[in-house]
């Protein structure tokens, strides 16, 4: 049998942990870019329309990845798709509704 010494096992565990963190950081960065590409565009609906009947799946996949990132890093700033902003239709298309502008308090 091949037994690992504690130092070898520890070294491998540290490499695995580092790679898991790198992966989570990469996924988090990618998700932020995806979300921003839609919500910060001048025509978010136009982008969603290009996906056609696959738009709801794209958002569902994004939401699943966001949940995975949030379980690995509870302090993540990756936003989940807000159902008030993204309404899936039965045919798989999605309707985008811009969030309300923040109210500016009167002085």
mmCIF file of C-alpha atoms in Angstrom:
data_model
loop_
_atom_site.group_PDB
_atom_site.id
_atom_site.type_symbol
_atom_site.label_atom_id
_atom_site.label_comp_id
_atom_site.label_asym_id
_atom_site.label_seq_id
_atom_site.Cartn_x
_atom_site.Cartn_y
_atom_site.Cartn_z
ATOM 1 C CA UNK A 1 0.000 0.000 0.000
ATOM 2 C CA UNK A 2 1.010 3.581 -0.590
ATOM 3 C CA UNK A 3 0.589 5.738 2.485
ATOM 4 C CA UNK A 4 0.960 9.487 2.374
ATOM 5 C CA UNK A 5 2.758 11.155 5.197
ATOM 6 C CA UNK A 6 0.914 13.881 6.981
ATOM 7 C CA UNK A 7 3.070 16.525 5.314
ATOM 8 C CA UNK A 8 2.318 15.121 1.839
ATOM 9 C CA UNK A 9 -1.383 14.884 2.616
ATOM 10 C CA UNK A 10 -1.396 18.392 4.070
ATOM 11 C CA UNK A 11 0.401 19.742 1.022
ATOM 12 C CA UNK A 12 -2.125 18.139 -1.334
ATOM 13 C CA UNK A 13 -5.049 19.354 0.768
ATOM 14 C CA UNK A 14 -3.694 22.902 0.662
ATOM 15 C CA UNK A 15 -3.313 22.720 -3.143
ATOM 16 C CA UNK A 16 -6.869 21.421 -3.478
ATOM 17 C CA UNK A 17 -8.192 24.188 -1.219
ATOM 18 C CA UNK A 18 -6.266 26.825 -3.184
ATOM 19 C CA UNK A 19 -7.616 25.527 -6.498
ATOM 20 C CA UNK A 20 -11.169 25.461 -5.144
ATOM 21 C CA UNK A 21 -10.789 29.080 -4.059
ATOM 22 C CA UNK A 22 -9.352 30.041 -7.460
ATOM 23 C CA UNK A 23 -12.266 28.332 -9.192
ATOM 24 C CA UNK A 24 -14.839 30.059 -6.973
ATOM 25 C CA UNK A 25 -13.168 33.428 -7.614
ATOM 26 C CA UNK A 26 -13.179 32.799 -11.373
ATOM 27 C CA UNK A 27 -16.846 31.770 -11.402
ATOM 28 C CA UNK A 28 -17.737 34.775 -9.227
ATOM 29 C CA UNK A 29 -15.913 37.151 -11.586
ATOM 30 C CA UNK A 30 -17.562 35.583 -14.637
ATOM 31 C CA UNK A 31 -21.034 35.812 -13.101
ATOM 32 C CA UNK A 32 -20.537 39.480 -12.241
ATOM 33 C CA UNK A 33 -19.487 40.177 -15.829
ATOM 34 C CA UNK A 34 -22.502 38.273 -17.210
ATOM 35 C CA UNK A 35 -24.965 40.089 -14.951
ATOM 36 C CA UNK A 36 -23.401 43.454 -15.712
ATOM 37 C CA UNK A 37 -23.437 42.780 -19.456
ATOM 38 C CA UNK A 38 -27.204 42.515 -19.298
ATOM 39 C CA UNK A 39 -28.197 45.007 -16.618
ATOM 40 C CA UNK A 40 -25.742 47.761 -17.528
ATOM 41 C CA UNK A 41 -26.495 47.642 -21.254
ATOM 42 C CA UNK A 42 -28.674 50.306 -22.846
ATOM 43 C CA UNK A 43 -30.998 47.537 -24.129
ATOM 44 C CA UNK A 44 -31.141 44.620 -21.665
ATOM 45 C CA UNK A 45 -34.301 43.304 -23.299
ATOM 46 C CA UNK A 46 -32.555 43.152 -26.657
ATOM 47 C CA UNK A 47 -29.841 40.929 -25.194
ATOM 48 C CA UNK A 48 -32.408 38.614 -23.615
ATOM 49 C CA UNK A 49 -34.349 38.502 -26.891
ATOM 50 C CA UNK A 50 -31.278 37.130 -28.671
ATOM 51 C CA UNK A 51 -31.459 34.087 -26.373
ATOM 52 C CA UNK A 52 -35.086 33.600 -27.425
ATOM 53 C CA UNK A 53 -36.697 30.553 -25.794
ATOM 54 C CA UNK A 54 -33.373 29.747 -24.070
ATOM 55 C CA UNK A 55 -33.333 32.963 -22.030
ATOM 56 C CA UNK A 56 -35.073 31.421 -19.016
ATOM 57 C CA UNK A 57 -32.563 28.551 -18.985
ATOM 58 C CA UNK A 58 -29.658 30.983 -19.199
ATOM 59 C CA UNK A 59 -31.008 32.816 -16.142
ATOM 60 C CA UNK A 60 -31.755 29.546 -14.314
ATOM 61 C CA UNK A 61 -28.197 28.346 -14.948
ATOM 62 C CA UNK A 62 -26.850 31.697 -13.752
ATOM 63 C CA UNK A 63 -28.972 31.431 -10.587
ATOM 64 C CA UNK A 64 -27.702 27.902 -9.905
ATOM 65 C CA UNK A 65 -24.091 29.036 -10.258
ATOM 66 C CA UNK A 66 -24.796 32.081 -8.066
ATOM 67 C CA UNK A 67 -26.148 29.800 -5.341
ATOM 68 C CA UNK A 68 -23.057 27.603 -5.589
ATOM 69 C CA UNK A 69 -20.757 30.619 -5.263
ATOM 70 C CA UNK A 70 -22.800 31.932 -2.322
ATOM 71 C CA UNK A 71 -22.508 28.571 -0.549
ATOM 72 C CA UNK A 72 -18.715 28.632 -0.988
ATOM 73 C CA UNK A 73 -18.377 32.335 -0.186
ATOM 74 C CA UNK A 74 -21.325 33.686 1.843
ATOM 75 C CA UNK A 75 -19.852 37.192 1.538
ATOM 76 C CA UNK A 76 -20.068 37.159 -2.264
ATOM 77 C CA UNK A 77 -21.351 40.238 -4.016
ATOM 78 C CA UNK A 78 -22.725 38.228 -6.958
ATOM 79 C CA UNK A 79 -26.380 39.105 -7.278
ATOM 80 C CA UNK A 80 -29.086 36.523 -7.841
ATOM 81 C CA UNK A 81 -31.499 37.297 -10.671
ATOM 82 C CA UNK A 82 -34.345 39.339 -9.191
ATOM 83 C CA UNK A 83 -37.741 37.954 -10.281
ATOM 84 C CA UNK A 84 -39.036 41.528 -10.273
ATOM 85 C CA UNK A 85 -36.479 42.349 -12.982
ATOM 86 C CA UNK A 86 -36.518 39.091 -14.969
ATOM 87 C CA UNK A 87 -39.897 37.480 -15.652
ATOM 88 C CA UNK A 88 -39.760 34.143 -17.444
ATOM 89 C CA UNK A 89 -42.551 33.375 -19.885
ATOM 90 C CA UNK A 90 -43.901 29.839 -20.433
ATOM 91 C CA UNK A 91 -42.146 29.717 -23.828
ATOM 92 C CA UNK A 92 -38.727 30.296 -22.208
ATOM 93 C CA UNK A 93 -38.354 33.935 -23.199
ATOM 94 C CA UNK A 94 -37.720 36.525 -20.510
ATOM 95 C CA UNK A 95 -39.091 40.020 -20.027
ATOM 96 C CA UNK A 96 -36.754 42.531 -18.406
ATOM 97 C CA UNK A 97 -38.150 45.255 -16.178
ATOM 98 C CA UNK A 98 -35.697 47.909 -15.052
ATOM 99 C CA UNK A 99 -35.499 48.407 -11.302
ATOM 100 C CA UNK A 100 -36.991 51.643 -10.052
ATOM 101 C CA UNK A 101 -34.646 54.565 -9.794
ATOM 102 C CA UNK A 102 -33.596 55.249 -6.213
ATOM 103 C CA UNK A 103 -35.560 58.042 -4.629
ATOM 104 C CA UNK A 104 -33.609 61.176 -3.913
ATOM 105 C CA UNK A 105 -34.619 62.612 -0.570
ATOM 106 C CA UNK A 106 -35.902 66.144 -0.697
ATOM 107 C CA UNK A 107 -33.947 68.656 1.288
#
